mmCIF file of C-alpha atoms in Angstrom:
data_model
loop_
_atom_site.group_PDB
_atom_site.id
_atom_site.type_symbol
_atom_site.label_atom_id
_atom_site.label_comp_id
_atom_site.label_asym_id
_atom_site.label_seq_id
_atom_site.Cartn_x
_atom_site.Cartn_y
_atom_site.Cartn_z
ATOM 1 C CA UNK A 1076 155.850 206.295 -0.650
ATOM 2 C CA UNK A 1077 156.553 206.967 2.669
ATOM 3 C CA UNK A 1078 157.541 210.527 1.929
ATOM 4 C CA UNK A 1079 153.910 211.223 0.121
ATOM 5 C CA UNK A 1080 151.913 210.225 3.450
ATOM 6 C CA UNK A 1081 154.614 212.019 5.925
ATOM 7 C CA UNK A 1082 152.109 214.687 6.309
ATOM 8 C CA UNK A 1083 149.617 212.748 7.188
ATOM 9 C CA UNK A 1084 151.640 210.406 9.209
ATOM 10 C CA UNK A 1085 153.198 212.592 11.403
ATOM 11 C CA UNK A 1086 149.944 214.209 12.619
ATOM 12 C CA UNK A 1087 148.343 210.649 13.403
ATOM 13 C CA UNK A 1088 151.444 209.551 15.428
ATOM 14 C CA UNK A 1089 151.673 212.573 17.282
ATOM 15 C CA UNK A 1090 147.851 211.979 18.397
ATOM 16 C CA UNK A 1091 148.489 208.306 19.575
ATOM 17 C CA UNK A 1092 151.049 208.896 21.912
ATOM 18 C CA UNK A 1093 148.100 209.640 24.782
ATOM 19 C CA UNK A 1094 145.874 206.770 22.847
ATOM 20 C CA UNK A 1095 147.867 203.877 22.921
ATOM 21 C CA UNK A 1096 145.438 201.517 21.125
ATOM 22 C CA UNK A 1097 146.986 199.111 18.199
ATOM 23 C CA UNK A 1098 143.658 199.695 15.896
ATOM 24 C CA UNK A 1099 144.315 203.315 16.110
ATOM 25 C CA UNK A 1100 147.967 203.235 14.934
ATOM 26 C CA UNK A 1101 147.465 200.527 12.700
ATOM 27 C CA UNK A 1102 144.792 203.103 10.453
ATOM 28 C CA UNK A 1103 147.574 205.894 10.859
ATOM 29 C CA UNK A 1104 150.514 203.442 9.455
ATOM 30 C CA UNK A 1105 150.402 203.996 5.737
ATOM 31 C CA UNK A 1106 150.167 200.539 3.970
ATOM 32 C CA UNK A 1107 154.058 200.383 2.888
ATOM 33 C CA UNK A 1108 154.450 199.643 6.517
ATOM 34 C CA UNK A 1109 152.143 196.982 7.637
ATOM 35 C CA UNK A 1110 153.878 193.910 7.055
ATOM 36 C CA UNK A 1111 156.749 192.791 8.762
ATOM 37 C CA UNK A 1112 157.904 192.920 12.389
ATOM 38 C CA UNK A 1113 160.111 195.713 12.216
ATOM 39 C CA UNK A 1114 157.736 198.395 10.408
ATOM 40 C CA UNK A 1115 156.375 201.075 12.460
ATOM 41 C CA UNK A 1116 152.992 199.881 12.833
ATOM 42 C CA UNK A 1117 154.580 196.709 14.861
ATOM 43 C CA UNK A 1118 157.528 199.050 16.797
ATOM 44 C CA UNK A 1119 153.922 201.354 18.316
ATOM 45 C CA UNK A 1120 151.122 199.279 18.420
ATOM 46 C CA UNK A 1121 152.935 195.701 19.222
ATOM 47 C CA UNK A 1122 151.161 194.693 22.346
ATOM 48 C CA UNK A 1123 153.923 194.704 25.095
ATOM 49 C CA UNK A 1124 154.021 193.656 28.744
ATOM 50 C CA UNK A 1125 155.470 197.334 29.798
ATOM 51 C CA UNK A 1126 153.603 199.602 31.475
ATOM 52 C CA UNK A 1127 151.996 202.228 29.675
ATOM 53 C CA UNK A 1128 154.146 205.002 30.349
ATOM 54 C CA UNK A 1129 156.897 202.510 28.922
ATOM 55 C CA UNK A 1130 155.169 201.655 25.860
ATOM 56 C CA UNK A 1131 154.477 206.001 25.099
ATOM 57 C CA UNK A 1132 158.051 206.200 25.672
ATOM 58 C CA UNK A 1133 159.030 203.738 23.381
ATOM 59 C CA UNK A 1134 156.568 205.433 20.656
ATOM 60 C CA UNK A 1135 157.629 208.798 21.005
ATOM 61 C CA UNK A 1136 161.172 207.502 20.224
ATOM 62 C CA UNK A 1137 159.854 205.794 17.480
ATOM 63 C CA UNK A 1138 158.171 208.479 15.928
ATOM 64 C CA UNK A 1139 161.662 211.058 16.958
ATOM 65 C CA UNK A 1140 163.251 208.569 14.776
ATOM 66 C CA UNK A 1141 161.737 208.400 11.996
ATOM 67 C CA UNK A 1142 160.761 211.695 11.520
ATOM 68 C CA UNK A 1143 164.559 212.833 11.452
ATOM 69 C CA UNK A 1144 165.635 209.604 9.042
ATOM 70 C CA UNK A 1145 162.473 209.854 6.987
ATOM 71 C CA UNK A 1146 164.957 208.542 4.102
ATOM 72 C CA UNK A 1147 165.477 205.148 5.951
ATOM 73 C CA UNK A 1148 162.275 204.211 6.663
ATOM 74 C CA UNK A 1149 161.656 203.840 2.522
ATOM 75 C CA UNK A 1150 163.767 201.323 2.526
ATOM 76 C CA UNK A 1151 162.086 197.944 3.154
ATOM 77 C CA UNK A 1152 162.050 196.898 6.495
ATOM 78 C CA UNK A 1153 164.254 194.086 6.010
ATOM 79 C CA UNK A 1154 166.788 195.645 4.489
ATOM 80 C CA UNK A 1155 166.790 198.345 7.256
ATOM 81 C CA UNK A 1156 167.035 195.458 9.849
ATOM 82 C CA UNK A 1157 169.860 193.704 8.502
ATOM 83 C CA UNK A 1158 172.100 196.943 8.062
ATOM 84 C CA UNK A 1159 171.704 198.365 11.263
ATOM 85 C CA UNK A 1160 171.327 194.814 13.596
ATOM 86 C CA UNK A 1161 174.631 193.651 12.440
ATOM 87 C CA UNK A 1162 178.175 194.938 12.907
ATOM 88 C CA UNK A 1163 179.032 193.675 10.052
ATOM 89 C CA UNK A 1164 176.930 194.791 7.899
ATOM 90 C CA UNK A 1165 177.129 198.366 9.290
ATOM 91 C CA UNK A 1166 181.142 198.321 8.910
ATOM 92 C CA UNK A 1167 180.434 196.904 5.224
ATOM 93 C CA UNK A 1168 177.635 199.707 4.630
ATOM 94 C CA UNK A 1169 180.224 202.229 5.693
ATOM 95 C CA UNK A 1170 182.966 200.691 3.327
ATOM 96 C CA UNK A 1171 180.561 200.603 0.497
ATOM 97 C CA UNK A 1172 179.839 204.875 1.374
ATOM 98 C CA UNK A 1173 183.782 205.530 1.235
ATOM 99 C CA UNK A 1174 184.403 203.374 -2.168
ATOM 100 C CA UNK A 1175 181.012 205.591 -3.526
ATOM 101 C CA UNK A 1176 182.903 208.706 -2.414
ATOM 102 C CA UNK A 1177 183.809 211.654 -4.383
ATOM 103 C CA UNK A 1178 187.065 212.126 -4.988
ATOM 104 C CA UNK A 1179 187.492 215.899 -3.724
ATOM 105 C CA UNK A 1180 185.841 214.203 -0.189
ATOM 106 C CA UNK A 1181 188.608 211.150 -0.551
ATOM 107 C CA UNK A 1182 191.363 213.495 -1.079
ATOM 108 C CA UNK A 1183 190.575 215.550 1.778
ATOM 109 C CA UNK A 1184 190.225 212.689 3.993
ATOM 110 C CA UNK A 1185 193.731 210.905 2.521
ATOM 111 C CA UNK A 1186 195.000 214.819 3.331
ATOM 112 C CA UNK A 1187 193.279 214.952 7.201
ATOM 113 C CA UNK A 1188 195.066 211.852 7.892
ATOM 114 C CA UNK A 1189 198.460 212.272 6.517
ATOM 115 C CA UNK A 1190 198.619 215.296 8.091
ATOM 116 C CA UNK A 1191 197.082 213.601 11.750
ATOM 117 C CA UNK A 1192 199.659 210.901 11.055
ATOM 118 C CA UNK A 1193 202.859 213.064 10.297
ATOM 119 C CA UNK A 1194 202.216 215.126 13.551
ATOM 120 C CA UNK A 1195 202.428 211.793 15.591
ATOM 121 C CA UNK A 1196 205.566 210.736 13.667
ATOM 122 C CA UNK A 1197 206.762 214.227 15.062
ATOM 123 C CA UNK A 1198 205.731 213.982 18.293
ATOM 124 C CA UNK A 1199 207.457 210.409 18.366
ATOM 125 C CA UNK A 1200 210.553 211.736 17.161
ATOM 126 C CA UNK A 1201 211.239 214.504 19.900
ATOM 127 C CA UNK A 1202 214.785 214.344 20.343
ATOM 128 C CA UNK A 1203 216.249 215.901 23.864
ATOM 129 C CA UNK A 1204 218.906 217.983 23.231
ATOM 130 C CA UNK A 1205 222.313 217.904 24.852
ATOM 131 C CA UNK A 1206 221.610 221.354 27.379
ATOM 132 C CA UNK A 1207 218.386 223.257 27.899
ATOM 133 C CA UNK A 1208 218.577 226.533 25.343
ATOM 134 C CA UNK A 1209 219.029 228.881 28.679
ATOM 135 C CA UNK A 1210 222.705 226.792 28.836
ATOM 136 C CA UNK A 1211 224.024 227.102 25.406
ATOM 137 C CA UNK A 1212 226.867 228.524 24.674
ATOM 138 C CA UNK A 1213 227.456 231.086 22.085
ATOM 139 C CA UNK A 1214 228.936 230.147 18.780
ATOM 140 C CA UNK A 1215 231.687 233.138 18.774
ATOM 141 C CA UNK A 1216 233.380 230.802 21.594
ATOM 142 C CA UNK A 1217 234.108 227.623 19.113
ATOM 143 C CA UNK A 1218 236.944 227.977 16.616
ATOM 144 C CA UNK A 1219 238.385 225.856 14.018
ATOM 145 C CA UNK A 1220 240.488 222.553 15.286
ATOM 146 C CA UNK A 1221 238.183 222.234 18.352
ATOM 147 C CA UNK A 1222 237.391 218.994 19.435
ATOM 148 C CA UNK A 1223 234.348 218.016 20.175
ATOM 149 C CA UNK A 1224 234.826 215.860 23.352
ATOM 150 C CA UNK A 1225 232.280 212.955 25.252
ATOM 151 C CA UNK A 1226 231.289 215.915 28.146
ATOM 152 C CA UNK A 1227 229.815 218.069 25.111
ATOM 153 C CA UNK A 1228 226.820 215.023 24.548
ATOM 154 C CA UNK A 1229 227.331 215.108 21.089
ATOM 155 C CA UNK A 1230 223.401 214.125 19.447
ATOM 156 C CA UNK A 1231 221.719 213.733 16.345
ATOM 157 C CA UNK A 1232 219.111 215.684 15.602
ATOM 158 C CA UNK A 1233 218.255 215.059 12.188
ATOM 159 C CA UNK A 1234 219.212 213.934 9.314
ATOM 160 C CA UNK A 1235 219.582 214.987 4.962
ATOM 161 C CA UNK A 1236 220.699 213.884 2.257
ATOM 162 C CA UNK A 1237 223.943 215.305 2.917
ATOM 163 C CA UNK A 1238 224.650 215.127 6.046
ATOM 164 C CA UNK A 1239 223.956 214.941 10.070
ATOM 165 C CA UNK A 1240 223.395 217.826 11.942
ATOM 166 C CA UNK A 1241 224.488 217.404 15.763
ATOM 167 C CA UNK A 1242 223.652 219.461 18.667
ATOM 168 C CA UNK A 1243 226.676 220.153 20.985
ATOM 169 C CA UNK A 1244 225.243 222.487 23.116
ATOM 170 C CA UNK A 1245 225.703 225.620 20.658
ATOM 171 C CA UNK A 1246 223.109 227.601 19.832
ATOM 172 C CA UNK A 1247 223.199 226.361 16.465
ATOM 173 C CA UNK A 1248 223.385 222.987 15.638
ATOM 174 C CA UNK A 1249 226.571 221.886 13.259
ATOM 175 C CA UNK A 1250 226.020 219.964 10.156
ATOM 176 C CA UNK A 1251 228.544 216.817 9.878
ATOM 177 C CA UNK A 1252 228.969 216.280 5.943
ATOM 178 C CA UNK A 1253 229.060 212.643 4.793
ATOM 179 C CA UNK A 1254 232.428 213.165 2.839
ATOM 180 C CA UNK A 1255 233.580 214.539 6.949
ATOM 181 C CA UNK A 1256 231.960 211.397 8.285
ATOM 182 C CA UNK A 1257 234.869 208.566 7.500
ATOM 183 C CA UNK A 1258 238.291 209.086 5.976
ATOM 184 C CA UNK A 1259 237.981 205.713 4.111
ATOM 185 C CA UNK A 1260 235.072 204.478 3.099
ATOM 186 C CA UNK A 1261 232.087 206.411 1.257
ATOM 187 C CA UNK A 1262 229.084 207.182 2.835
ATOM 188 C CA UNK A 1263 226.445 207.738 0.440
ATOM 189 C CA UNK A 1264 223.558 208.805 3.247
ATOM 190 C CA UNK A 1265 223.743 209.769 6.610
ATOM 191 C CA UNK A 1266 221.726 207.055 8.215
ATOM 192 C CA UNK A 1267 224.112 204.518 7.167
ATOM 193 C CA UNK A 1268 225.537 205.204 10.788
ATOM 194 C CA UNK A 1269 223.027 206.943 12.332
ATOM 195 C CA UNK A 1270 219.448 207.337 13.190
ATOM 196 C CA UNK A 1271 217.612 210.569 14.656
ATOM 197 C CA UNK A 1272 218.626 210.431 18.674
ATOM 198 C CA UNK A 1273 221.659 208.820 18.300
ATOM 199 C CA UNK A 1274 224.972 210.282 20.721
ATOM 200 C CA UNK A 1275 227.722 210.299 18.277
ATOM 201 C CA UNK A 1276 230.907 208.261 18.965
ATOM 202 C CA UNK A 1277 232.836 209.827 16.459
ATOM 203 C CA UNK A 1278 236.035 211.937 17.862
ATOM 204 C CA UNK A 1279 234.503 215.476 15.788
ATOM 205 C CA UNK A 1280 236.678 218.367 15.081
ATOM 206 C CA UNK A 1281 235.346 221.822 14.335
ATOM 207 C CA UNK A 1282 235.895 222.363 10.807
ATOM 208 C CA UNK A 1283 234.236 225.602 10.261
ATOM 209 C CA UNK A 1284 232.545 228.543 12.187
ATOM 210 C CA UNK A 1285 231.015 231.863 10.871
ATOM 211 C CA UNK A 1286 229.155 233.612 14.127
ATOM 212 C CA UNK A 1287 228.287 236.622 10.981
ATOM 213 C CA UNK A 1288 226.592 234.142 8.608
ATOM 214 C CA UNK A 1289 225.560 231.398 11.721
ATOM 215 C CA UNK A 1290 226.920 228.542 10.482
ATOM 216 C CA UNK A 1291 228.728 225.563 12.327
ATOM 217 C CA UNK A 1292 230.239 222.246 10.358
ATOM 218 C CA UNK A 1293 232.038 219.234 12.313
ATOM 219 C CA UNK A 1294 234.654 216.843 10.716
ATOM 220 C CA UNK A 1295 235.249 213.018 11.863
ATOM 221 C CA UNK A 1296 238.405 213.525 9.092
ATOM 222 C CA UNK A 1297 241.850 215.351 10.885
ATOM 223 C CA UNK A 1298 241.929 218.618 9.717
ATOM 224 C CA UNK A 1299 244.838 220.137 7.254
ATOM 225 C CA UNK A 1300 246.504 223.058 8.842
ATOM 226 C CA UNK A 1301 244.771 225.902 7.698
ATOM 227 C CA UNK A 1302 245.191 229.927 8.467
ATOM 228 C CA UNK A 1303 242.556 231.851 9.265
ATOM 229 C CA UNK A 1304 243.231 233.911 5.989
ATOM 230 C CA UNK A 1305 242.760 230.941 3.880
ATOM 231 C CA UNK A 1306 239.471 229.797 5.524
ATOM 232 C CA UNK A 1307 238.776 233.433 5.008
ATOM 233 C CA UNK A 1308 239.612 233.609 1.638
ATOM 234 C CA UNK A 1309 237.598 230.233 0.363
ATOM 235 C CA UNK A 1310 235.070 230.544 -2.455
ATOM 236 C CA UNK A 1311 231.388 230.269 -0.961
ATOM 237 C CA UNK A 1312 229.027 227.913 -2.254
ATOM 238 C CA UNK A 1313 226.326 230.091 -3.558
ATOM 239 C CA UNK A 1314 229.140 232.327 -5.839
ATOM 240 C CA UNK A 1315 229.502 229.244 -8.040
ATOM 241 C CA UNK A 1316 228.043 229.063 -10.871
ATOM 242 C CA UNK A 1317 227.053 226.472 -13.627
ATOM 243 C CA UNK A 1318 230.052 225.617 -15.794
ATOM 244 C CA UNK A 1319 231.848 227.839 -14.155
ATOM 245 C CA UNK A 1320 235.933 225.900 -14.941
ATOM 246 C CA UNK A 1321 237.999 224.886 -12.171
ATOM 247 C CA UNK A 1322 241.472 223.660 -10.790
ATOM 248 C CA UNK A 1323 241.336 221.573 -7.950
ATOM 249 C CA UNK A 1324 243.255 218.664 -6.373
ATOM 250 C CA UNK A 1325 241.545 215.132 -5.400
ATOM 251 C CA UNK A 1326 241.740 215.215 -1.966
ATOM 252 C CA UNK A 1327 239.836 211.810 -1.252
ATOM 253 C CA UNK A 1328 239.039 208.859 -3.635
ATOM 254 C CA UNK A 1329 236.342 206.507 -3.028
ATOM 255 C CA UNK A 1330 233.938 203.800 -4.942
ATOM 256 C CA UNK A 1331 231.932 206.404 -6.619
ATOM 257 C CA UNK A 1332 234.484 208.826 -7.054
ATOM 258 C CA UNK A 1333 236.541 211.744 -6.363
ATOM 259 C CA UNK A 1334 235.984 214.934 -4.052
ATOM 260 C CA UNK A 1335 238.221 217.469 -5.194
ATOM 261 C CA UNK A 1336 239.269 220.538 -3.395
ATOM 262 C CA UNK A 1337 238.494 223.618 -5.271
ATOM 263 C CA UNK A 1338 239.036 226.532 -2.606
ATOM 264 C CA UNK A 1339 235.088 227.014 -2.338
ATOM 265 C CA UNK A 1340 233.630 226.098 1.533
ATOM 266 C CA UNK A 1341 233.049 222.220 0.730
ATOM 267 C CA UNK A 1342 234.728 219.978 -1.824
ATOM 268 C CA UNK A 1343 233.248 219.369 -5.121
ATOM 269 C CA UNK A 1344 232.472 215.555 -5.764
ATOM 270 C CA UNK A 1345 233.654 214.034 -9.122
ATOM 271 C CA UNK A 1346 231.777 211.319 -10.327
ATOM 272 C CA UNK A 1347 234.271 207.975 -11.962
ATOM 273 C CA UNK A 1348 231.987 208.136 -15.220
ATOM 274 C CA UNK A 1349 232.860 212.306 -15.611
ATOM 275 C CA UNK A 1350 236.444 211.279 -15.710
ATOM 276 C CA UNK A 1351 238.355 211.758 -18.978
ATOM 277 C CA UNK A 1352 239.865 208.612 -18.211
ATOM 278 C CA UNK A 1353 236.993 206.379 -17.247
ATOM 279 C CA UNK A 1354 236.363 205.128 -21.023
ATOM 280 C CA UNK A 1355 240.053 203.535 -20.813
ATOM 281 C CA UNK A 1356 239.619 202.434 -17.979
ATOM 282 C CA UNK A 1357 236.140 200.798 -18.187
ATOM 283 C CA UNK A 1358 235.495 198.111 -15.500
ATOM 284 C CA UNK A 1359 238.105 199.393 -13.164
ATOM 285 C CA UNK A 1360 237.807 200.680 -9.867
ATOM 286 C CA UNK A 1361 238.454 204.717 -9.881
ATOM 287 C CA UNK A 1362 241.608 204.355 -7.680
ATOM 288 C CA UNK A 1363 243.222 203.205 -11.017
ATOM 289 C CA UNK A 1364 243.033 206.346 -12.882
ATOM 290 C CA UNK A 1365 242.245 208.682 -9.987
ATOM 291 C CA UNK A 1366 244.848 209.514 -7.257
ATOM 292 C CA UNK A 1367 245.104 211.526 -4.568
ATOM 293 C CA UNK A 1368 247.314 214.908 -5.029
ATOM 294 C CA UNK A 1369 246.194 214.770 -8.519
ATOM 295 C CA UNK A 1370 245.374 218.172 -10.484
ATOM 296 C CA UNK A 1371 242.492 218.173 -12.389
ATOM 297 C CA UNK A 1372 241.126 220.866 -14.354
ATOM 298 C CA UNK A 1373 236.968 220.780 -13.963
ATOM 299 C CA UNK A 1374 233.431 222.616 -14.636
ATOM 300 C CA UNK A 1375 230.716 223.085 -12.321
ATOM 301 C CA UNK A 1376 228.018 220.684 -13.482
ATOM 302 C CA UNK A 1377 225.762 221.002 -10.786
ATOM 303 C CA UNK A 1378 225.118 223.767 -7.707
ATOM 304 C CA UNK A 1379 223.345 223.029 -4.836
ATOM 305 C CA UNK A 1380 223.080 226.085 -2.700
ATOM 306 C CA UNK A 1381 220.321 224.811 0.331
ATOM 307 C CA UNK A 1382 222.130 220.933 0.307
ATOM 308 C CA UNK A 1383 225.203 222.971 0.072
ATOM 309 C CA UNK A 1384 226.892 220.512 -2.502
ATOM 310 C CA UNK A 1385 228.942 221.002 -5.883
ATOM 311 C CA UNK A 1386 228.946 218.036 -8.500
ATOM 312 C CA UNK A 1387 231.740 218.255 -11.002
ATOM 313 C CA UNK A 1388 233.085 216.876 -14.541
ATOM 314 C CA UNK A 1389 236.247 216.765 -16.204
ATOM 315 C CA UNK A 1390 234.621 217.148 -19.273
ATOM 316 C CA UNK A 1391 234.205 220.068 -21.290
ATOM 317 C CA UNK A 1392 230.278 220.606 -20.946
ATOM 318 C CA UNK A 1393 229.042 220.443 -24.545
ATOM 319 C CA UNK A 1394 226.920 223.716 -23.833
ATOM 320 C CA UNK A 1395 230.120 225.805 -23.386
ATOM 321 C CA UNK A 1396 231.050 227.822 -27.250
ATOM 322 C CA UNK A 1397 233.223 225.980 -28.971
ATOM 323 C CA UNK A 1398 237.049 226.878 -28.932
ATOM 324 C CA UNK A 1399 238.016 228.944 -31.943
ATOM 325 C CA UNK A 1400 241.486 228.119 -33.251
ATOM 326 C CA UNK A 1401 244.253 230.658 -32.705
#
């Protein structure tokens, strides 16, 4: 109703403010308005003990009010009262607005804060490195068999699936595998032993260095002697393909398994249950049927080029051609 006698109400207030006289604005109040204590007709023509510059004052903010939230003052004026005198009631009108939401506006505003949120976790999670970058050292001046000793300030810097990568004071930072990370027991995830930040008390070998293709890998595991033809000569990760078959040798055995070395850059892993062996074996641990020093013949059942992991089986994939007889 309100909006039909705007016209006509606007141009009345705008008079009164030099007349203040309650008869005056009472006639240019349309009728919607004229009965309860907060409609406009009370709010400018209320008699008041303030002066009279005070009381135009308070109409002219009146009337700046209401003519830019024409929308609110259709509501009745009790309902206008109790939403915006009450916290509560405001905090529930704005919970009511966000249920009532779109959902391209919700999903924006999940996105804005996810996004706000993950750049705090970040900022939280600055990690100080061991030297300022000015004071690394290059990586042509690390070789394999290099030990990695308490003055070098050995830290985490983050962690994968796979492994830890640590910042020495290189220019790069050196990933420590989990199958490098205990010579014993199996470490399925890094954070089992550490946590972003943490100074590494492990005694850490250099296991690998290529300054061409900047790489960098540490060892908590002693080292087989190794010449630098034979490093040379290993099979990178990325030229193996799927079902690609296999000799290796189990070089460690734990509760999941097998890693078996293959002659690529990192040893392949060989799940108990890919075992030949594992259906006469059932229940058992896999240190009864696997061994260390054992040959195995395998296939590549899984290449992981960026986590830089191979998964094998000692089972003839099914997808290979069968074997024709001779």
């Amino acid at each position: 109703m309100f909006r039909r006698h705007a016209g006509t109400f606007a141009a009345a207030a705008l008079l009164l403010l030099s007349v203040p006289s309650p008869v005056a604005a009472f006639v240019a109040i349309p009728p919607a308005f004229r009965a309860s204590s907060t409609s406009p007709r009370v709010l400018l023509a209320e008699p008041s003990s303030a002066s009279p510059e005070e009381a135009a004052e308070k109409r002219r903010k009146v009337l700046e009010n209401m003519a830019a939230n024409p929308k609110l003052y259709e509501l009745h004026p009790n309902v206008r009262k109790a939403i915006f005198t009450n916290k509560e009631n405001r905090r529930r009108a704005k919970e009511s607005k966000r249920r009532r939401e779109p959902a391209s506006v919700k999903k924006r505003r999940l996105l804005l804060q996810y996004k706000q949120s993950a750049a705090a976790t970040k900022r939280a999670a600055y990690i100080e490195r061991a030297v300022p970058r000015e004071e690394q050292f290059p990586l042509e001046s690390l070789s394999r068999g290099d030990a990695v000793n308490a003055e070098r300030n050995a830290t985490v810097i983050s962690l994968t699936p796979f492994g830890a990568y640590v910042d020495i004071g290189c220019e790069i930072d050196g990933l420590l595998h989990v199958r490098d990370m205990s010579a014993s027991d199996f470490i399925s995830h890094p954070r089992e032993l550490f946590t972003s930040g943490d100074k590494v008390d492990l005694d850490l070998l250099v296991k690998y260095v290529d300054p061409a293709g900047r790489r960098l890998a540490f060892s908590a595991v002693p080292l087989e002697d190794e010449s630098a033809e034979e490093e040379e000569d290993r099979i990178r990760v990325e030229d193996v393909h799927l079902h690609d078959e296999l000799w290796g040798e189990i070089a460690k055995v734990t509760a999941y398994g097998a890693f078996v070395e293959i002659g690529t850059e990192v040893e392949g892993f060989l799940h108990f249950m890919d075992h030949p062996d594992h259906p006469l074996y059932r229940g058992e641990p896999p240190r009864t049927f696997m061994a260390v020093g054992e040959r195995v013949r395998v296939w590549a059942a899984d290449v992981d080029v960026e986590r830089n992991r191979i998964k094998l089986t000692a089972v003839r994939p099914t997808a290979l051609p069968l074997l024709g007889r001779l």
